[in-house]
């Protein structure tokens, strides 16, 4: 386990908490020291849930380590059952409590509680949050699901959505609508909104819709093997993937494929003259494997972007993403180190970043437009409005989310280019305010300090940007300005030039254009 300022995934017990919080009638007893209750904030503050997660903590302290911490756990289990009366209980240890090796699962099984008790073995120092969610849901399904008669009408389970998932709430609504349009009922959605009793009847469905492989694939594989319920392979994110999903599930259930795509906005815009500004935009993608794979297809095949790099932080999806990267002719970045991701972005100098909230911060520092496509996300990515990623409306949401940063970036660049024009000059008497705006007082700006670093030095030469060159550099679009600066400094160092003038800037441009 690694401690860091930023982390893409929490420890695996946070994944277990996402499953427990998503379900109803299930309680999680977590053997954890005082302080590990911070995870409650993830749901009440970031996801803005109106209730606390169904989790009871032992919250042992340092002084308890010299006594019997096992009794603390047993007391917490008994109190949790007496207070909440759940249909089932899952038990486990946080990463810190794992070190004292109290075996919560073994202790809970000896207590004789009148409900199923499901022990979780989550290796906190080898695996992370998505694994924790996937393993927890798998253990719940394996413990509670049994063979039952199939439903009379074609039906499907929606598998994988959890609490704190990126747009999971709205994706459920969108996928449910896709199925209903083909006459397919939803048998159970799990873990989101499911009870232990619902888990017991998962086998009644004719097919499982695997919405998020990160959190539901192990359970789907078990159900295919033990309950004879097949699962889908296509995640319906994007226009093409949604059509493929409809065709796939229609084939699995032997029903007629139907898709009302009259609400789609992306295809006509991609074919319009206005979209030429987007064509060929260089984009870098990073996030969880499922959302990055879907976004890469949308970027290349539906938006006309050039994918210059992609990667994921969850190593469980590494093989799939490496194969996809080969198809795109790029090298996959598999890393949970945000600094490594930032270095790759700086090297590639993309015009758009599609990533997580980490990449949003990186993009802000580098001055590159960014849209969020994957967890981890912050409160702004849990909107109160309907905003799915899957299905027809999801394709429209993605279209807006990706295009707006580019269009606004173009506007910002044009304002920068024409800031000396009378319409935009701060001291201009006439402006788009109709002469009603008072001119701002003019202050002579001090020369900007030269930016120097390892790239800005060649031998003993210190590179200095002359004011006229700095002014000219600002005419370069902001999303490639950093690359232009680095290239010019490297060229100047090669030539032994200590001061970068406007002529040096254009000589460097000509040099790298060859």
Short mmCIF file of C-alpha atoms in Angstrom, two decimals:
data_model
loop_
_atom_site.label_atom_id
_atom_site.label_comp_id
_atom_site.label_asym_id
_atom_site.label_seq_id
_atom_site.Cartn_x
_atom_site.Cartn_y
_atom_site.Cartn_z
CA UNK A 1 0.00 0.00 0.00
CA UNK A 2 1.30 3.44 -0.91
CA UNK A 3 0.65 6.68 0.92
CA UNK A 4 0.38 9.68 -1.38
CA UNK A 5 -1.07 13.16 -1.61
CA UNK A 6 -3.25 11.97 -4.49
CA UNK A 7 -4.38 8.44 -5.20
CA UNK A 8 -6.54 7.04 -7.98
CA UNK A 9 -7.96 4.26 -5.80
CA UNK A 10 -8.49 3.83 -2.09
CA UNK A 11 -7.74 0.61 -0.19
CA UNK A 12 -9.94 -2.42 -0.92
CA UNK A 13 -12.17 -1.94 2.13
CA UNK A 14 -13.39 1.30 0.49
CA UNK A 15 -14.49 -0.83 -2.47
CA UNK A 16 -16.37 -3.11 -0.07
CA UNK A 17 -17.98 -0.03 1.43
CA UNK A 18 -19.14 1.09 -2.04
CA UNK A 19 -20.97 -2.22 -2.45
CA UNK A 20 -22.48 -2.13 1.05
CA UNK A 21 -23.61 1.47 0.64
CA UNK A 22 -25.22 0.69 -2.72
CA UNK A 23 -27.28 -2.17 -1.30
CA UNK A 24 -30.24 -2.25 1.08
CA UNK A 25 -30.65 -4.64 4.01
CA UNK A 26 -26.91 -5.35 4.12
CA UNK A 27 -24.55 -4.20 6.89
CA UNK A 28 -20.76 -4.03 6.90
CA UNK A 29 -18.88 -4.55 10.18
CA UNK A 30 -15.38 -3.22 9.68
CA UNK A 31 -12.56 -3.96 12.09
CA UNK A 32 -10.70 -0.67 11.93
CA UNK A 33 -8.79 1.75 14.17
CA UNK A 34 -10.02 5.15 15.17
CA UNK A 35 -9.57 7.44 12.17
CA UNK A 36 -10.53 5.01 9.40
CA UNK A 37 -14.10 6.30 9.56
CA UNK A 38 -12.99 9.05 7.14
CA UNK A 39 -14.52 6.96 4.35
CA UNK A 40 -18.02 8.08 5.36
CA UNK A 41 -17.21 11.49 3.90
CA UNK A 42 -16.75 10.01 0.43
CA UNK A 43 -20.48 9.28 0.24
CA UNK A 44 -22.07 12.11 2.20
CA UNK A 45 -19.81 14.90 0.95
CA UNK A 46 -18.70 13.85 -2.55
CA UNK A 47 -21.66 11.74 -3.71
CA UNK A 48 -24.05 13.86 -1.63
CA UNK A 49 -26.01 10.88 -0.28
CA UNK A 50 -28.66 11.69 2.28
CA UNK A 51 -27.68 8.85 4.63
CA UNK A 52 -24.51 7.42 6.09
CA UNK A 53 -23.05 4.18 4.74
CA UNK A 54 -24.36 1.06 6.54
CA UNK A 55 -21.02 0.44 8.23
CA UNK A 56 -20.19 -0.21 11.90
CA UNK A 57 -16.58 0.30 12.97
CA UNK A 58 -14.78 -1.23 15.93
CA UNK A 59 -12.67 1.96 16.12
CA UNK A 60 -10.05 0.48 18.42
CA UNK A 61 -7.36 2.81 19.74
CA UNK A 62 -3.67 2.38 20.48
CA UNK A 63 -4.32 1.47 24.11
CA UNK A 64 -6.64 -1.35 22.99
CA UNK A 65 -3.82 -3.17 21.23
CA UNK A 66 -2.51 -4.42 24.56
CA UNK A 67 -5.86 -6.02 25.39
CA UNK A 68 -8.37 -8.15 23.50
CA UNK A 69 -9.32 -6.42 20.23
CA UNK A 70 -11.21 -9.56 19.20
CA UNK A 71 -13.87 -8.85 21.82
CA UNK A 72 -14.26 -5.34 20.45
CA UNK A 73 -15.07 -6.84 17.07
CA UNK A 74 -17.59 -9.33 18.47
CA UNK A 75 -19.32 -6.57 20.40
CA UNK A 76 -19.52 -4.42 17.25
CA UNK A 77 -21.07 -7.33 15.30
CA UNK A 78 -23.67 -8.04 17.96
CA UNK A 79 -24.57 -4.37 18.36
CA UNK A 80 -24.87 -3.91 14.59
CA UNK A 81 -27.32 -6.79 14.28
CA UNK A 82 -29.38 -5.71 17.28
CA UNK A 83 -29.63 -2.13 16.04
CA UNK A 84 -30.07 -2.50 12.26
CA UNK A 85 -31.54 -6.02 11.86
CA UNK A 86 -30.00 -6.52 8.40
CA UNK A 87 -30.78 -9.44 6.07
CA UNK A 88 -27.06 -10.22 5.82
CA UNK A 89 -23.76 -8.98 7.23
CA UNK A 90 -20.36 -8.70 5.59
CA UNK A 91 -17.29 -8.51 7.83
CA UNK A 92 -13.70 -7.53 7.19
CA UNK A 93 -10.71 -5.51 8.27
CA UNK A 94 -9.31 -2.20 7.11
CA UNK A 95 -5.73 -1.99 5.88
CA UNK A 96 -4.49 -0.99 9.35
CA UNK A 97 -6.49 -3.61 11.26
CA UNK A 98 -5.25 -6.30 8.88
CA UNK A 99 -1.85 -6.05 10.59
CA UNK A 100 -3.14 -7.37 13.93
CA UNK A 101 -4.59 -10.51 12.28
CA UNK A 102 -7.75 -10.87 14.35
CA UNK A 103 -9.63 -12.85 11.62
CA UNK A 104 -13.00 -11.02 11.61
CA UNK A 105 -14.60 -13.64 9.38
CA UNK A 106 -13.73 -16.54 11.67
CA UNK A 107 -14.89 -14.68 14.76
CA UNK A 108 -18.23 -13.67 13.21
CA UNK A 109 -18.99 -17.24 12.09
CA UNK A 110 -18.67 -18.49 15.68
CA UNK A 111 -21.16 -15.94 17.03
CA UNK A 112 -24.27 -17.75 15.77
CA UNK A 113 -25.99 -14.66 14.31
CA UNK A 114 -29.39 -15.50 12.73
CA UNK A 115 -28.47 -14.00 9.32
CA UNK A 116 -25.85 -14.92 6.72
CA UNK A 117 -22.40 -13.61 7.66
CA UNK A 118 -20.07 -13.22 4.67
CA UNK A 119 -16.34 -12.88 5.45
CA UNK A 120 -14.15 -10.74 3.19
CA UNK A 121 -10.48 -11.42 2.60
CA UNK A 122 -9.18 -8.25 0.96
CA UNK A 123 -5.36 -8.04 0.70
CA UNK A 124 -4.93 -4.36 1.46
CA UNK A 125 -1.26 -4.21 0.65
CA UNK A 126 -1.48 -5.87 -2.76
CA UNK A 127 -4.84 -4.77 -4.19
CA UNK A 128 -7.01 -1.66 -4.26
CA UNK A 129 -10.51 -0.22 -4.32
CA UNK A 130 -11.92 -1.64 -7.56
CA UNK A 131 -10.68 -5.11 -6.65
CA UNK A 132 -12.30 -4.69 -3.24
CA UNK A 133 -15.66 -3.85 -4.80
CA UNK A 134 -15.44 -6.69 -7.33
CA UNK A 135 -14.40 -9.27 -4.73
CA UNK A 136 -17.02 -8.14 -2.21
CA UNK A 137 -19.86 -8.39 -4.70
CA UNK A 138 -18.57 -11.76 -5.90
CA UNK A 139 -18.55 -13.14 -2.34
CA UNK A 140 -22.08 -11.84 -1.74
CA UNK A 141 -23.36 -13.43 -4.96
CA UNK A 142 -21.56 -16.71 -4.29
CA UNK A 143 -23.00 -16.88 -0.78
CA UNK A 144 -26.59 -15.90 -1.55
CA UNK A 145 -27.46 -16.64 -5.20
CA UNK A 146 -29.03 -20.01 -5.95
CA UNK A 147 -30.55 -21.68 -9.06
CA UNK A 148 -34.17 -20.59 -9.46
CA UNK A 149 -36.69 -20.89 -12.33
CA UNK A 150 -36.27 -18.43 -15.18
CA UNK A 151 -38.73 -15.58 -15.66
CA UNK A 152 -41.40 -16.14 -18.30
CA UNK A 153 -40.59 -12.97 -20.22
CA UNK A 154 -37.04 -12.19 -21.41
CA UNK A 155 -35.22 -10.54 -18.53
CA UNK A 156 -31.77 -9.24 -17.61
CA UNK A 157 -29.82 -8.36 -14.50
CA UNK A 158 -27.88 -5.09 -14.50
CA UNK A 159 -24.57 -5.94 -12.86
CA UNK A 160 -21.85 -3.69 -11.50
CA UNK A 161 -23.23 -0.27 -10.49
CA UNK A 162 -22.14 0.77 -7.00
CA UNK A 163 -22.24 3.76 -4.70
CA UNK A 164 -19.64 6.42 -5.52
CA UNK A 165 -19.60 5.21 -9.13
CA UNK A 166 -19.18 7.63 -12.01
CA UNK A 167 -22.74 8.36 -13.24
CA UNK A 168 -23.91 4.86 -12.24
CA UNK A 169 -27.31 6.11 -11.03
CA UNK A 170 -28.18 7.60 -14.43
CA UNK A 171 -26.60 4.79 -16.45
CA UNK A 172 -29.05 2.38 -14.79
CA UNK A 173 -31.99 4.46 -16.03
CA UNK A 174 -30.59 4.66 -19.56
CA UNK A 175 -29.78 0.95 -19.91
CA UNK A 176 -33.17 0.02 -18.43
CA UNK A 177 -34.81 2.12 -21.15
CA UNK A 178 -32.75 0.40 -23.86
CA UNK A 179 -33.90 -3.01 -22.61
CA UNK A 180 -37.56 -2.03 -22.24
CA UNK A 181 -37.56 -0.77 -25.82
CA UNK A 182 -36.79 -4.35 -26.90
CA UNK A 183 -39.35 -5.88 -24.54
CA UNK A 184 -36.76 -7.06 -22.00
CA UNK A 185 -37.53 -6.75 -18.28
CA UNK A 186 -34.96 -5.92 -15.63
CA UNK A 187 -34.92 -8.73 -13.08
CA UNK A 188 -32.42 -7.32 -10.56
CA UNK A 189 -30.02 -4.39 -10.55
CA UNK A 190 -27.09 -5.18 -8.28
CA UNK A 191 -25.41 -4.17 -6.15
CA UNK A 192 -27.05 -0.72 -6.60
CA UNK A 193 -30.44 -0.79 -4.85
CA UNK A 194 -30.47 -4.56 -4.33
CA UNK A 195 -31.27 -6.42 -1.10
CA UNK A 196 -29.82 -9.81 -0.11
CA UNK A 197 -33.21 -11.29 -1.11
CA UNK A 198 -32.78 -9.80 -4.58
CA UNK A 199 -29.33 -11.38 -4.85
CA UNK A 200 -30.93 -14.77 -4.18
CA UNK A 201 -33.03 -14.45 -7.36
CA UNK A 202 -30.30 -13.33 -9.77
CA UNK A 203 -30.48 -16.75 -11.42
CA UNK A 204 -34.03 -16.04 -12.66
CA UNK A 205 -32.71 -13.73 -15.39
CA UNK A 206 -31.90 -14.92 -18.89
CA UNK A 207 -28.80 -12.73 -19.22
CA UNK A 208 -26.55 -10.47 -17.17
CA UNK A 209 -25.73 -7.01 -18.50
CA UNK A 210 -22.19 -6.39 -17.27
CA UNK A 211 -22.20 -2.61 -17.02
CA UNK A 212 -18.88 -2.14 -15.23
CA UNK A 213 -16.28 -4.96 -15.45
CA UNK A 214 -14.22 -3.32 -12.70
CA UNK A 215 -16.89 -4.08 -10.10
CA UNK A 216 -18.99 -6.92 -11.53
CA UNK A 217 -16.95 -9.21 -13.77
CA UNK A 218 -16.07 -11.87 -11.15
CA UNK A 219 -19.71 -12.24 -10.14
CA UNK A 220 -20.80 -12.50 -13.80
CA UNK A 221 -18.26 -15.20 -14.52
CA UNK A 222 -19.43 -17.17 -11.48
CA UNK A 223 -23.08 -16.86 -12.53
CA UNK A 224 -22.24 -17.98 -16.07
CA UNK A 225 -20.53 -21.06 -14.64
CA UNK A 226 -22.82 -21.93 -11.73
CA UNK A 227 -26.23 -20.53 -12.74
CA UNK A 228 -25.94 -20.78 -16.53
CA UNK A 229 -26.59 -17.04 -16.97
CA UNK A 230 -24.46 -15.58 -19.80
CA UNK A 231 -23.29 -11.98 -19.71
CA UNK A 232 -22.72 -9.23 -22.24
CA UNK A 233 -19.25 -8.09 -23.30
CA UNK A 234 -20.15 -4.71 -24.78
CA UNK A 235 -20.36 -1.65 -22.55
CA UNK A 236 -22.87 0.75 -24.21
CA UNK A 237 -20.87 3.98 -23.95
CA UNK A 238 -20.91 5.89 -27.24
CA UNK A 239 -23.03 5.64 -30.37
CA UNK A 240 -21.27 2.66 -31.94
CA UNK A 241 -21.01 0.73 -28.68
CA UNK A 242 -24.69 1.31 -27.89
CA UNK A 243 -25.69 -0.09 -31.27
CA UNK A 244 -23.36 -3.07 -30.75
CA UNK A 245 -24.81 -3.65 -27.28
CA UNK A 246 -28.37 -3.71 -28.63
CA UNK A 247 -27.36 -6.21 -31.30
CA UNK A 248 -25.48 -8.37 -28.78
CA UNK A 249 -28.27 -8.65 -26.23
CA UNK A 250 -30.86 -9.17 -28.95
CA UNK A 251 -28.81 -12.13 -30.15
CA UNK A 252 -28.43 -13.56 -26.64
CA UNK A 253 -32.18 -13.39 -25.98
CA UNK A 254 -33.39 -14.02 -29.53
CA UNK A 255 -35.43 -10.81 -29.70
CA UNK A 256 -35.62 -8.15 -32.39
CA UNK A 257 -33.01 -5.39 -31.93
CA UNK A 258 -34.60 -1.98 -31.53
CA UNK A 259 -32.96 1.38 -30.90
CA UNK A 260 -34.59 4.79 -31.13
CA UNK A 261 -31.64 6.96 -32.07
CA UNK A 262 -33.71 9.95 -33.12
CA UNK A 263 -32.43 11.84 -30.05
CA UNK A 264 -28.79 11.52 -31.08
CA UNK A 265 -26.95 14.81 -31.61
CA UNK A 266 -23.38 13.65 -32.14
CA UNK A 267 -23.54 12.02 -35.63
CA UNK A 268 -25.01 15.00 -37.49
CA UNK A 269 -22.57 17.41 -35.84
CA UNK A 270 -19.58 15.17 -36.60
CA UNK A 271 -20.60 15.28 -40.26
CA UNK A 272 -21.20 19.03 -40.33
CA UNK A 273 -18.85 21.76 -41.48
CA UNK A 274 -18.73 23.16 -37.94
CA UNK A 275 -17.00 20.01 -36.73
CA UNK A 276 -13.92 20.60 -38.87
CA UNK A 277 -12.42 22.46 -35.94
CA UNK A 278 -12.51 19.18 -33.97
CA UNK A 279 -11.13 16.89 -36.67
CA UNK A 280 -7.63 15.66 -35.93
CA UNK A 281 -7.47 17.10 -32.41
CA UNK A 282 -4.76 15.27 -30.47
CA UNK A 283 -6.25 13.67 -27.36
CA UNK A 284 -4.81 11.79 -24.36
CA UNK A 285 -7.02 9.45 -22.32
CA UNK A 286 -6.54 8.13 -18.79
CA UNK A 287 -8.85 6.57 -16.20
CA UNK A 288 -10.29 3.16 -15.40
CA UNK A 289 -9.91 0.61 -18.18
CA UNK A 290 -13.59 0.36 -19.12
CA UNK A 291 -14.20 4.09 -19.58
CA UNK A 292 -10.88 4.67 -21.35
CA UNK A 293 -11.56 1.86 -23.84
CA UNK A 294 -15.01 3.27 -24.58
CA UNK A 295 -13.70 6.83 -24.84
CA UNK A 296 -10.92 5.83 -27.23
CA UNK A 297 -13.44 4.39 -29.67
CA UNK A 298 -15.64 7.48 -29.43
CA UNK A 299 -12.67 9.81 -29.86
CA UNK A 300 -11.33 8.13 -32.98
CA UNK A 301 -14.40 6.75 -34.72
CA UNK A 302 -17.13 9.21 -33.72
CA UNK A 303 -15.40 12.53 -33.06
CA UNK A 304 -12.52 12.34 -35.54
CA UNK A 305 -9.83 12.93 -32.91
CA UNK A 306 -6.33 11.52 -33.01
CA UNK A 307 -5.60 9.40 -29.93
CA UNK A 308 -1.95 10.10 -29.09
CA UNK A 309 -1.88 8.26 -25.77
CA UNK A 310 -4.02 6.28 -23.37
CA UNK A 311 -3.71 4.43 -20.11
CA UNK A 312 -5.39 3.21 -16.93
CA UNK A 313 -4.59 3.06 -13.24
CA UNK A 314 -6.29 -0.27 -12.39
CA UNK A 315 -3.91 -3.09 -13.26
CA UNK A 316 -6.76 -5.62 -13.52
CA UNK A 317 -7.59 -4.01 -16.88
CA UNK A 318 -3.99 -3.67 -18.08
CA UNK A 319 -3.98 -6.57 -20.55
CA UNK A 320 -7.14 -5.37 -22.27
CA UNK A 321 -5.88 -1.82 -22.50
CA UNK A 322 -2.45 -2.79 -23.84
CA UNK A 323 -4.15 -4.73 -26.64
CA UNK A 324 -6.34 -1.72 -27.39
CA UNK A 325 -3.31 0.60 -27.42
CA UNK A 326 -1.62 -1.59 -30.03
CA UNK A 327 -4.71 -1.22 -32.20
CA UNK A 328 -4.39 2.57 -31.88
CA UNK A 329 -0.65 2.53 -32.55
CA UNK A 330 0.30 3.99 -29.16
CA UNK A 331 1.94 2.73 -25.98
CA UNK A 332 -0.38 2.12 -23.04
CA UNK A 333 0.50 3.75 -19.73
CA UNK A 334 -0.42 1.48 -16.81
CA UNK A 335 0.33 3.40 -13.66
CA UNK A 336 -1.24 4.67 -10.44
CA UNK A 337 1.36 7.45 -10.12
CA UNK A 338 -0.19 10.75 -11.17
CA UNK A 339 3.26 12.30 -11.59
CA UNK A 340 4.10 9.68 -14.21
CA UNK A 341 0.82 10.47 -15.95
CA UNK A 342 1.67 14.18 -15.88
CA UNK A 343 5.09 13.54 -17.43
CA UNK A 344 3.51 11.53 -20.24
CA UNK A 345 1.02 14.33 -20.91
CA UNK A 346 3.81 16.92 -21.01
CA UNK A 347 5.79 14.77 -23.47
CA UNK A 348 2.80 14.21 -25.77
CA UNK A 349 1.47 17.80 -25.51
CA UNK A 350 -2.14 16.86 -26.45
CA UNK A 351 -4.82 19.41 -27.30
CA UNK A 352 -7.42 17.71 -25.08
CA UNK A 353 -7.19 15.48 -22.01
CA UNK A 354 -9.94 12.99 -21.16
CA UNK A 355 -9.32 11.69 -17.67
CA UNK A 356 -10.15 11.75 -13.97
CA UNK A 357 -10.19 14.58 -11.47
CA UNK A 358 -6.40 14.09 -11.21
CA UNK A 359 -5.97 14.88 -14.88
CA UNK A 360 -8.28 17.86 -14.45
CA UNK A 361 -5.74 19.35 -12.03
CA UNK A 362 -2.84 18.42 -14.31
CA UNK A 363 -4.60 20.00 -17.29
CA UNK A 364 -5.24 23.20 -15.37
CA UNK A 365 -1.55 23.51 -14.53
CA UNK A 366 -0.51 22.81 -18.12
CA UNK A 367 -3.20 25.00 -19.69
CA UNK A 368 -4.83 22.17 -21.65
CA UNK A 369 -8.61 21.64 -22.02
CA UNK A 370 -9.89 18.65 -20.06
CA UNK A 371 -13.09 16.63 -19.64
CA UNK A 372 -13.71 14.00 -16.98
CA UNK A 373 -14.59 10.51 -18.22
CA UNK A 374 -13.84 8.27 -15.26
CA UNK A 375 -13.60 7.94 -11.49
CA UNK A 376 -12.02 9.15 -9.28
CA UNK A 377 -14.20 12.23 -9.52
CA UNK A 378 -15.23 15.07 -7.25
CA UNK A 379 -18.59 16.48 -6.20
CA UNK A 380 -19.10 18.36 -9.48
CA UNK A 381 -19.25 15.02 -11.29
CA UNK A 382 -22.22 13.88 -9.21
CA UNK A 383 -24.76 16.29 -10.71
CA UNK A 384 -28.32 16.54 -9.49
CA UNK A 385 -29.51 16.55 -13.12
CA UNK A 386 -29.82 13.48 -15.34
CA UNK A 387 -26.39 13.01 -16.87
CA UNK A 388 -25.62 9.41 -17.94
CA UNK A 389 -22.65 8.10 -19.88
CA UNK A 390 -24.38 5.07 -21.39
CA UNK A 391 -26.99 4.79 -24.11
CA UNK A 392 -28.39 7.47 -26.42
CA UNK A 393 -28.59 10.25 -23.86
CA UNK A 394 -25.15 9.27 -22.58
CA UNK A 395 -23.74 9.84 -26.08
CA UNK A 396 -25.29 13.32 -26.08
CA UNK A 397 -23.83 14.09 -22.64
CA UNK A 398 -20.38 12.91 -23.73
CA UNK A 399 -20.61 15.02 -26.88
CA UNK A 400 -21.31 18.15 -24.83
CA UNK A 401 -18.74 17.33 -22.18
CA UNK A 402 -15.91 16.86 -24.67
CA UNK A 403 -16.72 19.62 -27.17
CA UNK A 404 -17.28 22.45 -24.71
CA UNK A 405 -13.70 22.59 -23.34
CA UNK A 406 -12.36 22.73 -26.90
CA UNK A 407 -14.79 25.41 -28.07
CA UNK A 408 -14.21 27.53 -24.97
CA UNK A 409 -10.49 27.00 -25.40
CA UNK A 410 -10.73 28.35 -28.94
CA UNK A 411 -12.63 31.39 -27.67
CA UNK A 412 -9.96 32.01 -25.03
CA UNK A 413 -7.25 31.78 -27.67
CA UNK A 414 -9.02 34.22 -29.97
CA UNK A 415 -9.49 36.70 -27.14
CA UNK A 416 -5.78 36.40 -26.39
CA UNK A 417 -4.83 36.88 -30.04
CA UNK A 418 -6.94 40.01 -30.44
CA UNK A 419 -6.44 41.52 -27.01
CA UNK A 420 -4.75 44.56 -28.62
CA UNK A 421 -7.75 45.11 -30.90
CA UNK A 422 -9.94 48.14 -30.08
CA UNK A 423 -12.90 45.86 -29.33
CA UNK A 424 -11.03 44.01 -26.58
CA UNK A 425 -8.36 46.42 -25.35
CA UNK A 426 -8.99 47.24 -21.69
CA UNK A 427 -8.27 50.95 -22.20
CA UNK A 428 -10.29 51.27 -25.39
CA UNK A 429 -12.91 54.01 -25.41
CA UNK A 430 -15.20 51.98 -27.65
CA UNK A 431 -15.92 48.37 -26.84
CA UNK A 432 -18.62 45.74 -26.91
CA UNK A 433 -19.92 47.39 -23.71
CA UNK A 434 -21.15 50.26 -25.88
CA UNK A 435 -18.91 52.81 -24.23
CA UNK A 436 -20.56 52.31 -20.83
CA UNK A 437 -17.65 50.46 -19.25
CA UNK A 438 -15.08 52.57 -17.46
CA UNK A 439 -11.54 51.95 -18.80
CA UNK A 440 -9.19 50.22 -16.40
CA UNK A 441 -6.13 52.15 -15.22
CA UNK A 442 -3.06 51.18 -17.21
CA UNK A 443 -0.11 49.78 -15.34
CA UNK A 444 3.15 49.04 -17.11
CA UNK A 445 3.73 45.38 -16.49
CA UNK A 446 7.10 44.31 -15.20
CA UNK A 447 9.04 42.04 -17.54
CA UNK A 448 8.10 38.43 -16.91
CA UNK A 449 10.89 36.47 -15.24
CA UNK A 450 12.54 34.00 -17.55
CA UNK A 451 11.47 30.42 -17.06
CA UNK A 452 14.47 28.23 -16.79
CA UNK A 453 15.01 24.60 -16.06
CA UNK A 454 16.96 21.60 -17.28
CA UNK A 455 15.52 22.06 -20.79
CA UNK A 456 16.44 25.73 -20.83
CA UNK A 457 20.15 25.23 -20.36
CA UNK A 458 22.68 23.95 -22.79
CA UNK A 459 26.03 23.51 -21.12
CA UNK A 460 26.80 26.71 -19.25
CA UNK A 461 24.36 28.85 -21.24
CA UNK A 462 21.43 30.35 -19.29
CA UNK A 463 18.48 31.04 -21.58
CA UNK A 464 16.76 34.43 -21.25
CA UNK A 465 13.57 35.36 -23.09
CA UNK A 466 13.50 38.92 -24.38
CA UNK A 467 10.20 40.77 -23.75
CA UNK A 468 9.34 40.93 -27.46
CA UNK A 469 9.82 37.17 -27.80
CA UNK A 470 7.68 36.51 -24.72
CA UNK A 471 4.95 38.68 -26.26
CA UNK A 472 5.17 36.81 -29.56
CA UNK A 473 5.06 33.44 -27.78
CA UNK A 474 1.68 34.37 -26.29
CA UNK A 475 0.23 34.36 -29.81
CA UNK A 476 0.81 30.61 -29.95
CA UNK A 477 -2.36 28.70 -28.92
CA UNK A 478 -2.23 28.02 -25.19
CA UNK A 479 -2.60 24.26 -25.59
CA UNK A 480 0.72 23.99 -27.52
CA UNK A 481 2.49 27.00 -26.02
CA UNK A 482 4.42 24.88 -23.54
CA UNK A 483 5.78 22.68 -26.30
CA UNK A 484 6.74 25.74 -28.37
CA UNK A 485 8.61 27.19 -25.39
CA UNK A 486 10.51 23.95 -24.73
CA UNK A 487 11.41 23.48 -28.39
CA UNK A 488 12.66 27.05 -28.70
CA UNK A 489 14.78 26.77 -25.55
CA UNK A 490 16.25 23.48 -26.76
CA UNK A 491 17.05 25.04 -30.15
CA UNK A 492 18.66 28.06 -28.51
CA UNK A 493 20.78 25.81 -26.28
CA UNK A 494 21.95 23.83 -29.31
CA UNK A 495 22.93 27.04 -31.08
CA UNK A 496 24.62 28.50 -28.02
CA UNK A 497 22.20 31.43 -27.98
CA UNK A 498 21.77 33.01 -24.55
CA UNK A 499 18.91 35.40 -25.41
CA UNK A 500 15.78 34.32 -27.25
CA UNK A 501 14.51 37.01 -29.60
CA UNK A 502 11.57 36.96 -31.99
CA UNK A 503 13.96 35.85 -34.74
CA UNK A 504 15.16 32.94 -32.57
CA UNK A 505 11.56 31.90 -31.95
CA UNK A 506 10.80 31.70 -35.68
CA UNK A 507 14.14 30.06 -36.50
CA UNK A 508 13.27 27.34 -33.99
CA UNK A 509 9.82 26.96 -35.53
CA UNK A 510 11.37 26.52 -38.98
CA UNK A 511 13.91 24.06 -37.59
CA UNK A 512 11.29 21.74 -36.08
CA UNK A 513 8.98 22.05 -39.08
CA UNK A 514 11.48 20.37 -41.37
#
